[in-house]
PDB file of C-alpha atoms in Angstrom:
ATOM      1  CA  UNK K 242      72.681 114.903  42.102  1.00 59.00           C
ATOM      2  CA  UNK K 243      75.767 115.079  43.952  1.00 88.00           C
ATOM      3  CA  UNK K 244      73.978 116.712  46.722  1.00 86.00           C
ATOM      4  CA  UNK K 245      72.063 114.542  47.651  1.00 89.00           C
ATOM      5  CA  UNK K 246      74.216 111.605  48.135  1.00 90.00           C
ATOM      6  CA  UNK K 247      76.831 114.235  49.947  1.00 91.00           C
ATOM      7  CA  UNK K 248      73.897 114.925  52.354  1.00 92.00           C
ATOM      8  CA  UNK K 249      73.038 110.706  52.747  1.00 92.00           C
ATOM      9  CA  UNK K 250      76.935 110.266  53.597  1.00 94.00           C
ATOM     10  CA  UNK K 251      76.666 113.346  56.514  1.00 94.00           C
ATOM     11  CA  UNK K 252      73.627 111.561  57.444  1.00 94.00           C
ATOM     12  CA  UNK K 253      74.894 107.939  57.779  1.00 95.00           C
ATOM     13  CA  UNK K 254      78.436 109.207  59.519  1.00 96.00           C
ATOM     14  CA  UNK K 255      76.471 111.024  62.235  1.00 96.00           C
ATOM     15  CA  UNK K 256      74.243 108.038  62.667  1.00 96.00           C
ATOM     16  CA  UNK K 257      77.606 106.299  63.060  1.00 96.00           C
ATOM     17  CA  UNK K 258      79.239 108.841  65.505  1.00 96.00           C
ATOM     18  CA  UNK K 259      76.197 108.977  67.497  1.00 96.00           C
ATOM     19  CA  UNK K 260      76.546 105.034  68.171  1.00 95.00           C
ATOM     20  CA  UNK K 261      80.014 105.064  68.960  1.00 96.00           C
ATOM     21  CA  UNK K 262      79.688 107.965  71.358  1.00 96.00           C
ATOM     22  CA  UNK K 263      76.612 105.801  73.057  1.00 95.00           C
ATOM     23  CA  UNK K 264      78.947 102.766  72.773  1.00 94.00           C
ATOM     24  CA  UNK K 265      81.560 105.010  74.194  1.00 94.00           C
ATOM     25  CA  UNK K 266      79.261 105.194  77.323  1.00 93.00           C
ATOM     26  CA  UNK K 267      77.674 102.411  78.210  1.00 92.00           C
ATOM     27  CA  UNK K 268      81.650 101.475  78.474  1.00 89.00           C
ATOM     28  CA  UNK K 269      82.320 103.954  80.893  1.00 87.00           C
ATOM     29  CA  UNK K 270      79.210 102.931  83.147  1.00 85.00           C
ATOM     30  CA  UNK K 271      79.811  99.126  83.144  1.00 81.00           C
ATOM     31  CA  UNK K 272      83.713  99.534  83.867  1.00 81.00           C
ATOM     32  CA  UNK K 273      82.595 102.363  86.897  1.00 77.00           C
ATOM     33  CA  UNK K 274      80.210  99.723  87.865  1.00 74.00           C
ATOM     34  CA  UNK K 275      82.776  97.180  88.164  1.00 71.00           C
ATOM     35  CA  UNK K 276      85.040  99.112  90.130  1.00 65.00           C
ATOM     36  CA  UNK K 277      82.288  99.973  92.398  1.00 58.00           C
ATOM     37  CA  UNK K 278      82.064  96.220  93.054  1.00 54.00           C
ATOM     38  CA  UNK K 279      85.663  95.710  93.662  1.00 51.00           C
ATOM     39  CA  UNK K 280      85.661  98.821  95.840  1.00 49.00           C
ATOM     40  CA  UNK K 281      83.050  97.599  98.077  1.00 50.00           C
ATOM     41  CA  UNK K 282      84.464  94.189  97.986  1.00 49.00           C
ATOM     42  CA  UNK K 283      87.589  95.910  99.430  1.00 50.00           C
ATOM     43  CA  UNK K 284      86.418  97.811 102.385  1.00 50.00           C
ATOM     44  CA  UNK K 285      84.683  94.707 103.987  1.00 48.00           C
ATOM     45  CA  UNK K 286      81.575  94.878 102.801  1.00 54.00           C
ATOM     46  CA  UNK K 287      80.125  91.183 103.565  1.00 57.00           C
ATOM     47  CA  UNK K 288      83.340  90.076 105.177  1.00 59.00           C
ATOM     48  CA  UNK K 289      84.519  91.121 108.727  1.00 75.00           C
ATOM     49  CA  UNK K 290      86.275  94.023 109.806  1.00 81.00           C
ATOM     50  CA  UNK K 291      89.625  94.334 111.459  1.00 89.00           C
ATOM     51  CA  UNK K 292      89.498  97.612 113.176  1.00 94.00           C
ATOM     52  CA  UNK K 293      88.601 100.948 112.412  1.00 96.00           C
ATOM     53  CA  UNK K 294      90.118 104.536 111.499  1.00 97.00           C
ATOM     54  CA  UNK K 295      88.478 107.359 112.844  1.00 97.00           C
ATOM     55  CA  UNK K 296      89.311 111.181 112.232  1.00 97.00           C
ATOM     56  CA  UNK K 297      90.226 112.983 115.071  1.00 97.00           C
ATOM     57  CA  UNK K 298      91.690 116.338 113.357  1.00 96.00           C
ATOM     58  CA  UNK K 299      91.526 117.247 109.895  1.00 93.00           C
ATOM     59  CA  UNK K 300      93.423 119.825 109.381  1.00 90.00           C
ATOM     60  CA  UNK K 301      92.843 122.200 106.839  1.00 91.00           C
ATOM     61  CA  UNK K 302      91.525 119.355 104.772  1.00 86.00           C
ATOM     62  CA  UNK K 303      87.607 119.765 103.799  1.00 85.00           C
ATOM     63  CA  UNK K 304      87.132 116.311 102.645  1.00 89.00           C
ATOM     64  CA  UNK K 305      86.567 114.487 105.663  1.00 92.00           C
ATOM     65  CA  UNK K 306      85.385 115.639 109.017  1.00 93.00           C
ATOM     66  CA  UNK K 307      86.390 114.836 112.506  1.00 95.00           C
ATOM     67  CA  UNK K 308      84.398 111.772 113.481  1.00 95.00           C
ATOM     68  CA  UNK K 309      84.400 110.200 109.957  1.00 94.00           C
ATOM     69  CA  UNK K 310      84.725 106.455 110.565  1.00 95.00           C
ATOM     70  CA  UNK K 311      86.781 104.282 108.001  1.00 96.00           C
ATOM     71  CA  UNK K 312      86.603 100.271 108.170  1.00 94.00           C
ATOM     72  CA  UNK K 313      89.612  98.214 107.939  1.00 95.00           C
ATOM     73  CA  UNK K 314      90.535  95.530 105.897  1.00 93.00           C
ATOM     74  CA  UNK K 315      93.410  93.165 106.345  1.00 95.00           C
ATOM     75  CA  UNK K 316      95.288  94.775 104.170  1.00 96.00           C
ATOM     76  CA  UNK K 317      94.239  98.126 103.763  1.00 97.00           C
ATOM     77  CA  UNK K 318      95.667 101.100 101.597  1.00 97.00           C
ATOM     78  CA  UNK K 319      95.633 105.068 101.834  1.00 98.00           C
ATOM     79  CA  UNK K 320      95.618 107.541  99.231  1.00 97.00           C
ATOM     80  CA  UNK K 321      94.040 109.484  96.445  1.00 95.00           C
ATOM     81  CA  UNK K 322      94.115 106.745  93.863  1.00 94.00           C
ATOM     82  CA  UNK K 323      91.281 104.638  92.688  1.00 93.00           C
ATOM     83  CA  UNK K 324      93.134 101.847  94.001  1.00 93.00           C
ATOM     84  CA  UNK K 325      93.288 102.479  97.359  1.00 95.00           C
ATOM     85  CA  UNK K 326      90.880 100.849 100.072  1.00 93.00           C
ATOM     86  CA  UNK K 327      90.521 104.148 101.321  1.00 96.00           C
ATOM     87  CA  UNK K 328      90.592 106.821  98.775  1.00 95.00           C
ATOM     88  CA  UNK K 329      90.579 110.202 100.252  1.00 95.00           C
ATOM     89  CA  UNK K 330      90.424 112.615  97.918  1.00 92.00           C
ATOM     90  CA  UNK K 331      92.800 115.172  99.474  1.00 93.00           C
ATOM     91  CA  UNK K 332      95.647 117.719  98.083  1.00 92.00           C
ATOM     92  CA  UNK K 333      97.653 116.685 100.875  1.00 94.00           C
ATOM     93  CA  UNK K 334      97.356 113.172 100.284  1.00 96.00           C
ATOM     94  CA  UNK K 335      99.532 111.252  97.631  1.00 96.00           C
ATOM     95  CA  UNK K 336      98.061 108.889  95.046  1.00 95.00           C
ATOM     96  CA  UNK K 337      99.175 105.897  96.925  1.00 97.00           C
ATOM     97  CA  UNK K 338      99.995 107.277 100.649  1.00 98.00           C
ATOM     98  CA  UNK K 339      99.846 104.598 103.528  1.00 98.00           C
ATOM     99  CA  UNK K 340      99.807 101.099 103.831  1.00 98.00           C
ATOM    100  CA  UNK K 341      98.384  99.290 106.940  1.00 98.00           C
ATOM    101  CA  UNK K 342      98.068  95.738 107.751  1.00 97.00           C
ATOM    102  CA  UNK K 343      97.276  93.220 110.549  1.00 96.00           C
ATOM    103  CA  UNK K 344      99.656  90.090 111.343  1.00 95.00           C
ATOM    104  CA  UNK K 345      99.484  88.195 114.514  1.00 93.00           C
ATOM    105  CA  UNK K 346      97.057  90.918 116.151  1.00 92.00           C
ATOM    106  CA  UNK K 347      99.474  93.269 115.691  1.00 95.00           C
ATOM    107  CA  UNK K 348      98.836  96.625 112.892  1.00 97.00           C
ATOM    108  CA  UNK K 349     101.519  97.847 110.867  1.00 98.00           C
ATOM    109  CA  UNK K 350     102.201 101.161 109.550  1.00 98.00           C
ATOM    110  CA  UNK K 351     103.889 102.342 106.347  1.00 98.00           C
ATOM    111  CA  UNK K 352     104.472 105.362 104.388  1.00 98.00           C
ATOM    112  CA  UNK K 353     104.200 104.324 100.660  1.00 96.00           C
ATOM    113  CA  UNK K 354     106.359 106.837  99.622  1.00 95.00           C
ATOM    114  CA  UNK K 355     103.955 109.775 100.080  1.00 96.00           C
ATOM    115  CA  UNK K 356     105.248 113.987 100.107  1.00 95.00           C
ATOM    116  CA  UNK K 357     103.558 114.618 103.149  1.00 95.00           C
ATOM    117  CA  UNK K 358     104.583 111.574 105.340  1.00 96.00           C
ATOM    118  CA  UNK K 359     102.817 108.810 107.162  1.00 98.00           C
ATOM    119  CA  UNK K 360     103.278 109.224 111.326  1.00 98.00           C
ATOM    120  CA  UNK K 361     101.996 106.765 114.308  1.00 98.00           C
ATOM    121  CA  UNK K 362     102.094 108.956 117.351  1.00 98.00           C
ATOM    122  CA  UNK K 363     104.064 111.834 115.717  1.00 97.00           C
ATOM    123  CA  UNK K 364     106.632 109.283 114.646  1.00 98.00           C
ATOM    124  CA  UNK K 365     107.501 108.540 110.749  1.00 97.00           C
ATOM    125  CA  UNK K 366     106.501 105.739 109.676  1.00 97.00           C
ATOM    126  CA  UNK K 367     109.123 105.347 107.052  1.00 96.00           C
ATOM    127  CA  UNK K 368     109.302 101.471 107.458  1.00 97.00           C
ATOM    128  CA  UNK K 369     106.833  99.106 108.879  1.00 97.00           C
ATOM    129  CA  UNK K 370     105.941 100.625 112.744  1.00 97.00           C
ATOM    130  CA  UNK K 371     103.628  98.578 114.568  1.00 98.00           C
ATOM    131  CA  UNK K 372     100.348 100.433 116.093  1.00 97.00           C
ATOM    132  CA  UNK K 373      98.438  99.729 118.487  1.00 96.00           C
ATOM    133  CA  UNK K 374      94.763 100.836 118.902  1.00 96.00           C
ATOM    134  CA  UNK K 375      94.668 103.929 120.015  1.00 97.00           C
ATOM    135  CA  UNK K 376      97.331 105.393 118.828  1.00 98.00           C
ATOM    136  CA  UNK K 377      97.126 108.318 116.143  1.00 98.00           C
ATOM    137  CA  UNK K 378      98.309 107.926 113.158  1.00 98.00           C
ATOM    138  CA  UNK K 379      98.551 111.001 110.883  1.00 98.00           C
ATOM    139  CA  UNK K 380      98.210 110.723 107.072  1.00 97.00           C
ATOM    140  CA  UNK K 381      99.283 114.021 105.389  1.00 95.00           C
ATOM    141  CA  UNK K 382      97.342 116.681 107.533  1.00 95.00           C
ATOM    142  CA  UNK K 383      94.536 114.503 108.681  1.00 97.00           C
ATOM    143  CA  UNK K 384      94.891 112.479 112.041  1.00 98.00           C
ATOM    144  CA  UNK K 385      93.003 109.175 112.787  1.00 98.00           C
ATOM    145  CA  UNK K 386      92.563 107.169 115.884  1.00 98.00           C
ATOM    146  CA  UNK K 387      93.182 103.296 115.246  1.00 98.00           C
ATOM    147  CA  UNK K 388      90.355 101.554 116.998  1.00 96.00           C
ATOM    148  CA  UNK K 389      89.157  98.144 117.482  1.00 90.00           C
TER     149      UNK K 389
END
């Protein structure tokens, strides 16, 4: 008799694990859902764009090629994070690397604090640096070309 009811128990707490870990997932897919929609809400999508980033070299970096086109947002941000407008998943690239922004017409460069350094024309951008299009501004190892 005790059998039985030790074999209902096994039953009924894999019934329950097998809900939780299906629970468990649809979780996961609506909060990477969401984030897809504030990602794309992010990088313009439906609103204008500001200006572009464009790779011209990058380095030994495998991620993205030369000629890989990035949209701009007012305020847009650089790095590996999921925060980040542009998330460049690169192991030269910090978590949160660059920050750029428009005011008055003008773009402004920033390192946020990254290893590897944020540079506008081969110059650090330790504090705000304005750029203007067509100058190269290097994030880690990989160089873009601000256009309009």
């Amino acid at each position: 008799m005790q059998l039985p009811v030790f074999l209902l128990i096994l039953r009924l707490l894999f019934i329950v694990l097998l809900y939780l870990f299906l629970m468990q997932v649809v979780i996961a897919i609506t909060r990477d859902l969401k984030k897809t929609a504030t990602t794309d809400d992010a990088t313009g999508r439906g609103s204008p764009v500001f200006g572009h980033l464009v790779v011209v070299d990058s380095g030994p970096s495998v991620v993205v090629q030369p000629g890989t086109r990035f949209d701009l947002a007012p305020h847009t941000n650089i790095g590996r994070g999921p925060t980040n407008t542009i998330q460049i998943g690169d192991n030269f690239i910090s978590s949160e690397h660059t920050r750029l922004w428009i005011r008055n017409g003008t773009w402004y460069v920033q390192d946020a604090g990254s290893v590897n350094g944020t540079f506008v024309n081969n110059q650090p951008a330790r504090e705000a640096m304005p750029a203007n299009i067509g100058d190269v501004i290097r994030v880690g190892y990989i160089q873009f070309k601000l256009t309009q």
